[in-house]
Coordinates of C-alpha atoms and ligand atoms in Angstrom, one line a residue:
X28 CA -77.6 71.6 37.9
X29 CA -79.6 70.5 34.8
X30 CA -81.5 67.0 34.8
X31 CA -83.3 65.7 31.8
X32 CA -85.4 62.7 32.1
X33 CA -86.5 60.9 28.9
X34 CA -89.2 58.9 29.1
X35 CA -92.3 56.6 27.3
X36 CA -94.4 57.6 30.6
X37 CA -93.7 61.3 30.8
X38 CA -96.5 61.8 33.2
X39 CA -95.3 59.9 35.9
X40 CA -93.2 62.7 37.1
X41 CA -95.8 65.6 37.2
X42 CA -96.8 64.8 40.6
X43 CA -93.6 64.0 42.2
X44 CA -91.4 67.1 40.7
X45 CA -93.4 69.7 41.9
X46 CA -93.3 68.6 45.5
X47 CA -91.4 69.0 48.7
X48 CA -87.7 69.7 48.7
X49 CA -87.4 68.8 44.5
X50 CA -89.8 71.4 43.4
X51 CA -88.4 73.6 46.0
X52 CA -84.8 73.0 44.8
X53 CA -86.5 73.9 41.5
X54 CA -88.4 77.1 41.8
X55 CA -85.2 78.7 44.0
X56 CA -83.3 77.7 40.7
X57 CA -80.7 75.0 42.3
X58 CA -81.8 72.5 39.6
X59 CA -83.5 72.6 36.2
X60 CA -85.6 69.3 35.6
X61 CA -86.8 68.8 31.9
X62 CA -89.0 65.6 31.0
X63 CA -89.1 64.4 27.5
X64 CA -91.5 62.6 26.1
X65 CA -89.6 59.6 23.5
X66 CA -92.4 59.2 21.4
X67 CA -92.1 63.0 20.7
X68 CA -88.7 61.8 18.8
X69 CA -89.9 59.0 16.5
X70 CA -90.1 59.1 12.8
X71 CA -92.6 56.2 12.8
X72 CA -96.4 56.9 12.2
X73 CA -98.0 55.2 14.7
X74 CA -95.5 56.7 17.1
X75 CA -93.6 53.1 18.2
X76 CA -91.3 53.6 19.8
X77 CA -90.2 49.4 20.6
X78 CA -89.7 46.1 17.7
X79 CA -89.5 42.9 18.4
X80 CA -86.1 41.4 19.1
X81 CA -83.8 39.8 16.8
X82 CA -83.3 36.1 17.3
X83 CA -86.8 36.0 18.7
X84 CA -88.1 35.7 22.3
X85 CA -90.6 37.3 24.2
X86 CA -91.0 41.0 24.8
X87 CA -89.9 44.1 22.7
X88 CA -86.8 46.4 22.5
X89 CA -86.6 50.4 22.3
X90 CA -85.0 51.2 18.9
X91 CA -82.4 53.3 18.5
X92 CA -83.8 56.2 16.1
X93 CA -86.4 57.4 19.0
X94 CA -83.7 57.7 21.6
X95 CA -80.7 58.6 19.5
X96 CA -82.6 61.3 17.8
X97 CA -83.8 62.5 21.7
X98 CA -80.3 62.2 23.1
X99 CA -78.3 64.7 19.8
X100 CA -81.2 67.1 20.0
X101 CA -80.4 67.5 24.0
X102 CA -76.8 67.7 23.4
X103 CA -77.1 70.1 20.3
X104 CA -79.5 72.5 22.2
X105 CA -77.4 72.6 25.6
X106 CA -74.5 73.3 23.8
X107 CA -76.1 76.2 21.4
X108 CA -78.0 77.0 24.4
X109 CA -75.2 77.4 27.2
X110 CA -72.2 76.4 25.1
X111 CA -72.2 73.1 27.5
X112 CA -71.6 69.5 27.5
X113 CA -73.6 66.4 29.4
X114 CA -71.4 65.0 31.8
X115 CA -73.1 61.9 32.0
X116 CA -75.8 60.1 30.3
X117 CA -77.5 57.4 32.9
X118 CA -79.3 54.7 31.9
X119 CA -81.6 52.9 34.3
X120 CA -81.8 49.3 34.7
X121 CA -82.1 46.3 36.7
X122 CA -78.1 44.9 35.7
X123 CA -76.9 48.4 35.8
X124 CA -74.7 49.7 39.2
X125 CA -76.6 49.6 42.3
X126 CA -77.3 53.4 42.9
X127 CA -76.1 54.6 46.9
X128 CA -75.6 57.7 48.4
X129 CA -72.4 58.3 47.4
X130 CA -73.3 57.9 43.6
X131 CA -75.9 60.5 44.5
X132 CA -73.5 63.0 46.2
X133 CA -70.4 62.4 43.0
X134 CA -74.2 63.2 40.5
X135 CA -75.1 66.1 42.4
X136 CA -71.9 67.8 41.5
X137 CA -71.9 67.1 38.3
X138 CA -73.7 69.7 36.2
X139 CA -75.6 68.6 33.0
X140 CA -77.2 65.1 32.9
X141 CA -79.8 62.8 31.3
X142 CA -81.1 60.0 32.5
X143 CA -83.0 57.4 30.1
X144 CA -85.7 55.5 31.4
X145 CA -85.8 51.8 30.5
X146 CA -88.7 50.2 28.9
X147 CA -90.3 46.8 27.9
X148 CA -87.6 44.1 27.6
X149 CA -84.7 47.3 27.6
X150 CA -82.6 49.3 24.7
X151 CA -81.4 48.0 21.5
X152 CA -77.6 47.2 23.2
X153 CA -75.7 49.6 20.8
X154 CA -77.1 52.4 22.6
X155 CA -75.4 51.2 25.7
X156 CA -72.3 51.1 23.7
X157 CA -72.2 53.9 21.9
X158 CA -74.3 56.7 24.0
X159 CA -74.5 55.5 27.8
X160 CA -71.7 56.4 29.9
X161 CA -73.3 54.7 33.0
X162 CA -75.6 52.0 33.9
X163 CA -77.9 52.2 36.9
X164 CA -80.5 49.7 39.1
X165 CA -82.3 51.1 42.1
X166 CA -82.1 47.3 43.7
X167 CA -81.9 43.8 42.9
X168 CA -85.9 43.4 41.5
X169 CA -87.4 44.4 38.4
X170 CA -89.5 47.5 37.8
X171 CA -91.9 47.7 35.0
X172 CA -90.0 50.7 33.8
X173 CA -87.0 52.8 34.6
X174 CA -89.6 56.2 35.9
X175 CA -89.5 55.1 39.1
X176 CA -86.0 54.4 39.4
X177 CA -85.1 57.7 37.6
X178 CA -87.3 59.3 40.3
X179 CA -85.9 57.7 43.2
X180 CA -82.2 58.9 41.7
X181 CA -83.5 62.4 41.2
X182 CA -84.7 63.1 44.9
X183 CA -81.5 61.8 46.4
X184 CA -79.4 63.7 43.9
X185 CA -81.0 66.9 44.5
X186 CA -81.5 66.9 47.8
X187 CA -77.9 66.6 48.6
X188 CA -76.9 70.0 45.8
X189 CA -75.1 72.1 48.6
X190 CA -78.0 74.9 49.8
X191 CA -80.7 73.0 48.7
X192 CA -81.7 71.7 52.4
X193 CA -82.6 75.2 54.4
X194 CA -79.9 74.0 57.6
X195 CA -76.6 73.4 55.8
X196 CA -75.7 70.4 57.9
X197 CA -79.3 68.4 57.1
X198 CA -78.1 66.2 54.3
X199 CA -74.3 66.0 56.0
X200 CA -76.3 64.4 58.9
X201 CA -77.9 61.8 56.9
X202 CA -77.8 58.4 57.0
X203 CA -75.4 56.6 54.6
X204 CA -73.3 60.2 55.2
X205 CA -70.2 58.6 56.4
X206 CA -71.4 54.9 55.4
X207 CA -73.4 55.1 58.5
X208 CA -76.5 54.8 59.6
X209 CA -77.9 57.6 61.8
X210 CA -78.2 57.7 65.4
X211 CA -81.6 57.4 67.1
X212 CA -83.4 60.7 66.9
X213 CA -86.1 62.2 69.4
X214 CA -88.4 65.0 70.0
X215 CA -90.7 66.1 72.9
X216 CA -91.5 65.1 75.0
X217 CA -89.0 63.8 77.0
X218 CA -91.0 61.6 79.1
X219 CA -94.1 60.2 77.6
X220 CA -95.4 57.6 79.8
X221 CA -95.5 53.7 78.4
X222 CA -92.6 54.8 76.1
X223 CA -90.0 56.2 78.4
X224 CA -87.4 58.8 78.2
X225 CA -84.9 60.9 75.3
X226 CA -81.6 59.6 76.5
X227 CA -80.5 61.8 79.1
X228 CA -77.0 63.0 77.1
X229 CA -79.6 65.0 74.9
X230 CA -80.7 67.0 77.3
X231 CA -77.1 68.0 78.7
X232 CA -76.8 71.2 76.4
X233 CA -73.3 70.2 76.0
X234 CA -72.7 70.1 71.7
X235 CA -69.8 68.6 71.4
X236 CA -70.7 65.5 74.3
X237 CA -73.9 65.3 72.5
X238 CA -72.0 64.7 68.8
X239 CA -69.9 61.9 70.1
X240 CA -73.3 60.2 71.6
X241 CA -74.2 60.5 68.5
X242 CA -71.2 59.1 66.3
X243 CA -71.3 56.1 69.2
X244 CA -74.8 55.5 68.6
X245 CA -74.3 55.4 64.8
X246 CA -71.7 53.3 64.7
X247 CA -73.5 50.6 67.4
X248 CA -76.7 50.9 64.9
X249 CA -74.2 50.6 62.1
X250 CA -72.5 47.4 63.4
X251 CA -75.7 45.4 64.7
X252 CA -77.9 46.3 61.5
X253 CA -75.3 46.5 58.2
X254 CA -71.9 46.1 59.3
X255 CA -71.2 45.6 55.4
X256 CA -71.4 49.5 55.0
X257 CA -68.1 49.2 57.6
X258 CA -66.3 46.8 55.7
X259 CA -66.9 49.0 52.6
X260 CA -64.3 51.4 54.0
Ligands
ADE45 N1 -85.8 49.2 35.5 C1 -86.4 48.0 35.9 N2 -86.0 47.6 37.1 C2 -85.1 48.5 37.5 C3 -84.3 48.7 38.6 N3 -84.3 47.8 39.6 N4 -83.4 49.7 38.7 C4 -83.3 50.6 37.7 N5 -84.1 50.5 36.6 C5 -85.0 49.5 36.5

């Protein structure tokens, strides 16, 4: 899979990609991440990238030449490149879809995307119409940009790209998996004193007694903490 991120704060990324499971997933060549810096794009002097808004108000708006420009010079090198297409082209915003894990599994099988990070007030709204072909918020508040979001979208996209966690069954086992949240999880010891003991089911050896403790936990944790993710069924 190939993810490009275009962004006004390109350096908030270095950090974050080159860590743990995503710059794992990266250097054993499951996914390709590529940051671009928007300013890079613009034809304007002092590199602005933003204008005020028409009709007035407060804050500014990202023009369409900077991210128009970015967005054909992606499409016309992947498709010179590899002879491909992007599948999608995500924006990131506070109104857009709220992002969940099963957006994250349906993106992590797709195979080319971008994701644009919003900035200031947001985009001059004929980019939505014309390039974005889908809208995403990480949750109901408002970030001061879209990095954090894109960020947050990236680690649960790539983490679930089949072979990218080491045991196969890690990511299946997740919460949110089967709209469900997991079961309560322990290691040793199995007696520590002023805290207890593992259930005793998990010490039993038995697999397949052990899995349905499991799917009855998850469900009970499901039902008593967000029964909504039952309803969405
Ligand atoms: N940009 C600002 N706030 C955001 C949010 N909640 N989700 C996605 N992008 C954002």
């Amino acid at each position: 899979m190939r993810i490009d991120i275009i962004s006004v704060l390109p350096e908030m990324f270095t950090g974050f990609l080159n860590e743990s499971i995503i710059g794992r997933a990266q250097r054993e060549g499951y996914v390709e991440i590529h940051i671009h810096n928007l300013r890079d794009y613009t034809k304007d002097k002092h590199k602005r990238v933003d204008d005020y808004p028409f009709g007035g108000g407060s804050g500014m708006i990202m023009q369409i030449q900077p991210i128009a420009d970015c967005i054909s010079h992606l499409q016309s090198t992947l498709l010179s490149s590899k002879g491909e297409s992007y599948d999608a082209v995500i924006y990131t915003s506070p109104d857009g879809n709220q992002f969940n894990q099963g957006m994250a599994n349906r993106m992590s099988q797709l195979r080319n995307i971008i994701i644009l990070c919003g900035h200031y007030k947001g985009i001059d709204h004929r980019i939505r119409e014309k390039l974005i072909t889908e809208e995403v918020s990480i949750g109901d508040y408002v970030l001061s940009g879209g990095e954090l979001a894109a960020a947050v979208m990236t680690d649960a996209i790539v983490r679930v790209i089949p072979g990218v966690l080491g045991d196969s069954q890690a990511a299946l086992d997740d919460c949110f998996m089967d709209n469900l949240l997991a079961p309560p999880i322990y290691t040793r010891p199995a007696h520590y004193d002023g805290f207890g003991d593992v259930p005793e089911i998990l010490l039993c050896g038995d697999p397949k007694k052990i899995r349905e403790w499991e799917i009855q936990k998850a469900l009970e944790r499901t039902l008593a903490l967000r029964p909504d993710l039952l309803e969405e069924q």
